[in-house]
Coordinates of C-alpha atoms in Angstrom, one line a residue:
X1 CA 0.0 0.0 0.0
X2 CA 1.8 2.9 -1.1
X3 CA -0.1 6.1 -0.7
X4 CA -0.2 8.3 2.4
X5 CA -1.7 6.8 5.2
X6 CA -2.3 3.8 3.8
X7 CA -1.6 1.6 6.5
X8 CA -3.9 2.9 8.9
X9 CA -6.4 3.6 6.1
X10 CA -6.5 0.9 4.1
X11 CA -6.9 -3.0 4.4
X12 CA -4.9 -2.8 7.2
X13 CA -6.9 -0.4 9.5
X14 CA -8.6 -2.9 11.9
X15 CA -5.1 -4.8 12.6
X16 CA -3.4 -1.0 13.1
X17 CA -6.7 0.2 15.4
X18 CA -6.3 -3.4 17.4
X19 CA -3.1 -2.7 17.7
X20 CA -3.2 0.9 19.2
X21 CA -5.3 0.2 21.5
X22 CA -3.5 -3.3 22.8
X23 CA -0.8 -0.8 23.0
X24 CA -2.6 1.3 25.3
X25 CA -4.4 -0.9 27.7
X26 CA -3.1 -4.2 27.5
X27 CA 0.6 -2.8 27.1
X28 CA 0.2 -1.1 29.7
X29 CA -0.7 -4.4 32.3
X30 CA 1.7 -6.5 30.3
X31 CA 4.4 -4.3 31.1
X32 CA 3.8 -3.7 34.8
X33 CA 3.3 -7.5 35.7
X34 CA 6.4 -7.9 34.1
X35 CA 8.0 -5.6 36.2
X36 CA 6.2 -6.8 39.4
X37 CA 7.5 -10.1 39.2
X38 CA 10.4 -8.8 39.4
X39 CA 10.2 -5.7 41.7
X40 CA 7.3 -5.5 43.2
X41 CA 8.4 -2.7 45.2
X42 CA 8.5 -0.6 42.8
X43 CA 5.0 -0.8 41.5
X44 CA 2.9 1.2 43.1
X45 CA -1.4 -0.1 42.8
X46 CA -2.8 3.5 42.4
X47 CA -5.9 2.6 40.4
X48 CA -8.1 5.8 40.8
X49 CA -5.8 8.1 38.5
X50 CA -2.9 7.8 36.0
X51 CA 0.8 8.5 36.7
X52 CA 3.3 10.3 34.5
X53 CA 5.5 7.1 34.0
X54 CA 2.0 5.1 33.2
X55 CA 1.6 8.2 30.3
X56 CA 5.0 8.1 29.3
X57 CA 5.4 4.6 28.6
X58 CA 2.0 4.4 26.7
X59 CA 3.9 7.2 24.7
X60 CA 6.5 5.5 24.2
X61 CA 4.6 2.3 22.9
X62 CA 2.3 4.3 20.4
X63 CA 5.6 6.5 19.5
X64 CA 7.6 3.2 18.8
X65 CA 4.9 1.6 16.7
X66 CA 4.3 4.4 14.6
X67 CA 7.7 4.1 13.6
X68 CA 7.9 0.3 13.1
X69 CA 4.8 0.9 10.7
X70 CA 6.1 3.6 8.8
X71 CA 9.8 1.7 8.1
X72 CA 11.8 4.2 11.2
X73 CA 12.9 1.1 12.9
X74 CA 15.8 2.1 13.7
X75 CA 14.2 5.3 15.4
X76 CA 13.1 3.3 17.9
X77 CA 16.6 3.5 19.8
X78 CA 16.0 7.4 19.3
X79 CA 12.6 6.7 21.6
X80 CA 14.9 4.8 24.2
X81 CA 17.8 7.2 24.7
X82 CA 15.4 9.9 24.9
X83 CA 13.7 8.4 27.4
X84 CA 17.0 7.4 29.2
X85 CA 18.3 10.7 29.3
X86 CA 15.2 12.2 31.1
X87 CA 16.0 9.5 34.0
X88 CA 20.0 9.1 33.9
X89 CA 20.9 11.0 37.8
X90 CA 18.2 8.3 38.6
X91 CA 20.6 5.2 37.4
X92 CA 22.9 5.4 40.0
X93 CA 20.7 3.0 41.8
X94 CA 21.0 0.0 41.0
X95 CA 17.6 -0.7 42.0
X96 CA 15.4 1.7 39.8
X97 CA 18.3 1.0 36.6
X98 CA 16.8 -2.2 36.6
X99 CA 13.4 -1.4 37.1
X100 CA 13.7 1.3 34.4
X101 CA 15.7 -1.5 32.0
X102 CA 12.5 -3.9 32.8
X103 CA 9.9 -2.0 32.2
X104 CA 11.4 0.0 29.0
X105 CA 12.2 -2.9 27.2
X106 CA 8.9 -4.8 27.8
X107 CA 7.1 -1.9 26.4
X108 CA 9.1 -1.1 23.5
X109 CA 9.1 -5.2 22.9
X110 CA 5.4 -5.2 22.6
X111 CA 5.4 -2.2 20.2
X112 CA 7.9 -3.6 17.9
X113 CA 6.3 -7.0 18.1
X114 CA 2.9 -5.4 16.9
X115 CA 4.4 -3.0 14.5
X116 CA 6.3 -6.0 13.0
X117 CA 3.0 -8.1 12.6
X118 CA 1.5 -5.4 10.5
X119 CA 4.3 -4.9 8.7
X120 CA 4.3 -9.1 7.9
X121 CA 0.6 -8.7 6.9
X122 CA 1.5 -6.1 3.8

C-alpha cells in the first residue's frame, strides 16, 4: 500500500486500530506485571488516576509503533535514549536501573512486536 496513510487507512486499518489500543491498555498491564515479578516494590497499585510514567510509557509504545509501521525502525533507539536521558541521575541506583531497563524494554518489545505483525501482513 503505497499512498499516504495507507496503512492505517486501508486494508490494514482494523489490525493497526487493534493494535493501538492493545498498546494502550493491554501494554500497559503486560508491562507492569512484568515488572512486578520482578520488583514488586516498585509498582505502586494507584488505580483511581494515572501517573506520568504510566503516560509516558504508553507514549512511548504508540511513538515506537508508529515508527515500526512507517519503516523508522531504527528510530526506535531514538525513543529509548530519549527516554534514558530524562531519568540518567536516577541510574545510579541499581535498583530503579533495573526497574527502568524492565519496564522499557517490555514496552518497547510489545510495540515492535505489533508494529512488526502489521508490517508481515503487507
Amino acid at each position: 500500500n503505497s499512498r499516504p496513510g495507507g496503512v492505517l487507512f486501508g486494508s490494514l486499518a482494523p489490525i493497526a486500530i487493534f493494535s493501538l489500543i492493545a498498546l494502550w491498555g493491554w501494554g500497559t498491564m503486560i508491562t507492569v506485571s512484568v515488572v512486578d515479578l520482578v520488583r514488586p516494590g516498585q509498582v505502586v497499585d494507584d488505580s483511581e488516576r494515572i501517573g506520568a510514567g504510566e503516560v509516558i510509557g504508553v507514549l512511548e509504545r504508540l511513538v515506537a509503533f508508529v515508527l515500526v509501521v512507517s519503516g523508522a525502525l531504527t528510530a526506535v533507539g531514538f525513543v529509548i535514549a530519549a527516554k534514558a536521558a530524562a531519568r540518567f541521575p536516577l541510574f545510579k541506583e541499581k535498583s530503579f536501573a533495573e526497574y527502568f531497563l524492565i519496564g522499557t524494554l517490555t514496552s518497547v518489545g510489545l510495540a515492535l512486536l505489533l508494529g512488526l505483525l502489521v508490517l508481515a501482513r503487507r
